[in-house]
């Protein structure tokens, strides 16, 4: 760890434990350097680090102050539990995904990290070697539940987090979305009630629409990310068959729910015997020193189906993911053999080589460092350039920033405006179907800083300004 990271870490602890409450003034750079023994440059880097994470903010000529606790502050959704009887999101998602595929587009709307950061050369080298041997294309040993050695390696990663797992618990799938879809299909029948977070990856809405499920949603909690009270209220009032939650590095908002809340969720799931499909596809992209625990860790009764993949760390094109399926393993394999069959054999074999020689850990360390650095650059630039009334939600993980637009500025209009200029962003109606929640945007910040990026962010600010002006004119007319 660099000295500035160590200092930032120590200061973050003081903020987290309330020693420095919101809006209290931090020691000046000089005072901090004197009291900590670090150089002025190290202190400045540490403060900038905390600023980029949204934990402190600078006031001109006054110094640094503790922000409202951003890592635990989530956009207020002003909504109670809602029943969403008819979901029609698939065509909207299709249109959106098509629109972002254009080669010339600045891909700030992409769901994947910059491909320059993925697919490390060691993996390319391994694939090159294996590709020359016919035996590596052989399918039978890679059919459901998937390559045994790969399942063992994935099981070991769970064990490293204190989750007892063996290869038989794991089913290899064609990416995380396949794992999520198969899990939902294995547990539900058309017409069943499922419970989602109100703002959630659009894959959950699509799956519910496709399987004809009734969706109840709970709002995000403004401090904790997850609203335990609303959760308890729903599971007491509705016959929920399964929940689909994302509690680590939430997409699109970014928050990670505390272990204490995860423990309480697990307890309630046990009491009511409800299954949980856990989407943990960003589990490796944390910036702190410890990987956040999944809900699977707190699950004593095998109610949680934990889903993840290598898409966000090595490349979405590999299409290799998995589900910790436990007792659902057989059922999921049946469904798999009727649909996606299996993940690619050559890639499964290559991943075994790559993971067994610790190349993955080394790659992950570099990837996390780059994502943190890039997101910080985006954050600082946006903070300076976005019009007044915008709010940026920034968390210490992943590569997204979630931006609240000024009241009444519609994110779809901004998205369409930018698309004409070949700039992609993701508007909130893809994640949240409530009419009242259309004024958020997700920005992918994984890219190396570049003049094209600065230009795209300037265009974003300009577009918001234009919409604000238009509103003022229409209101005053
Ligand atoms: C939250 C979330 N879950 C699942 C997926 C699907 O991942 P995969 O490409 O491994 O299917 C994505 C992809 O964008 C995602 O953002």
PDB file of C-alpha atoms and ligand atoms in Angstrom, residues 111-112 174-178 180 201-202 244 246 251 279 281-282 308-312 316 319-321 399-400 442, ligand 1:
ATOM      1  CA  UNK A 111     -21.899  -1.962 -18.819  1.00  0.00           C
ATOM      2  CA  UNK A 112     -18.391  -3.391 -19.189  1.00  0.00           C
ATOM      3  CA  UNK A 174     -22.714 -18.808 -20.017  1.00  0.00           C
ATOM      4  CA  UNK A 175     -22.012 -15.671 -18.004  1.00  0.00           C
ATOM      5  CA  UNK A 176     -23.712 -14.288 -14.935  1.00  0.00           C
ATOM      6  CA  UNK A 177     -26.929 -13.400 -16.734  1.00  0.00           C
ATOM      7  CA  UNK A 178     -27.395 -17.060 -17.675  1.00  0.00           C
ATOM      8  CA  UNK A 180     -29.368 -15.496 -12.827  1.00  0.00           C
ATOM      9  CA  UNK A 201     -29.889  -4.189 -13.225  1.00  0.00           C
ATOM     10  CA  UNK A 202     -32.335  -4.344 -16.155  1.00  0.00           C
ATOM     11  CA  UNK A 244     -33.258 -11.075  -6.525  1.00  0.00           C
ATOM     12  CA  UNK A 246     -27.563  -6.987  -5.520  1.00  0.00           C
ATOM     13  CA  UNK A 251     -25.352  -1.682 -10.380  1.00  0.00           C
ATOM     14  CA  UNK A 279     -26.205 -11.025  -8.250  1.00  0.00           C
ATOM     15  CA  UNK A 281     -20.985  -9.881 -10.616  1.00  0.00           C
ATOM     16  CA  UNK A 282     -18.855  -6.931  -9.374  1.00  0.00           C
ATOM     17  CA  UNK A 308     -21.175 -14.248 -10.652  1.00  0.00           C
ATOM     18  CA  UNK A 309     -18.870 -14.381 -13.692  1.00  0.00           C
ATOM     19  CA  UNK A 310     -15.546 -13.400 -15.225  1.00  0.00           C
ATOM     20  CA  UNK A 311     -17.231 -10.824 -17.484  1.00  0.00           C
ATOM     21  CA  UNK A 312     -16.275  -7.743 -15.485  1.00  0.00           C
ATOM     22  CA  UNK A 316     -17.690 -10.364 -21.245  1.00  0.00           C
ATOM     23  CA  UNK A 319     -19.260 -15.899 -21.535  1.00  0.00           C
ATOM     24  CA  UNK A 320     -18.202 -17.860 -18.471  1.00  0.00           C
ATOM     25  CA  UNK A 321     -20.036 -17.428 -15.195  1.00  0.00           C
ATOM     26  CA  UNK A 399     -16.520   1.779 -12.292  1.00  0.00           C
ATOM     27  CA  UNK A 400     -19.874   3.540 -12.393  1.00  0.00           C
ATOM     28  CA  UNK A 442     -25.179   5.983 -15.098  1.00  0.00           C
TER      29      UNK A 442
HETATM   30  C1  LIG B   1     -25.477  -6.322 -12.426  1.00  0.00           C
HETATM   31  C2  LIG B   1     -25.183  -7.246 -13.553  1.00  0.00           C
HETATM   32  N1  LIG B   1     -25.506  -8.537 -13.429  1.00  0.00           N
HETATM   33  C3  LIG B   1     -25.264  -9.405 -14.427  1.00  0.00           C
HETATM   34  C4  LIG B   1     -24.691  -9.000 -15.605  1.00  0.00           C
HETATM   35  C5  LIG B   1     -24.456  -9.998 -16.688  1.00  0.00           C
HETATM   36  O1  LIG B   1     -23.112 -10.418 -16.678  1.00  0.00           O
HETATM   37  P1  LIG B   1     -22.560 -11.468 -17.736  1.00  0.00           P
HETATM   38  O2  LIG B   1     -21.962 -10.678 -18.857  1.00  0.00           O
HETATM   39  O3  LIG B   1     -21.534 -12.259 -16.991  1.00  0.00           O
HETATM   40  O4  LIG B   1     -23.692 -12.309 -18.185  1.00  0.00           O
HETATM   41  C6  LIG B   1     -24.343  -7.654 -15.768  1.00  0.00           C
HETATM   42  C7  LIG B   1     -23.764  -7.203 -17.036  1.00  0.00           C
HETATM   43  O5  LIG B   1     -23.736  -6.061 -17.358  1.00  0.00           O
HETATM   44  C8  LIG B   1     -24.578  -6.758 -14.712  1.00  0.00           C
HETATM   45  O6  LIG B   1     -24.254  -5.472 -14.788  1.00  0.00           O
END
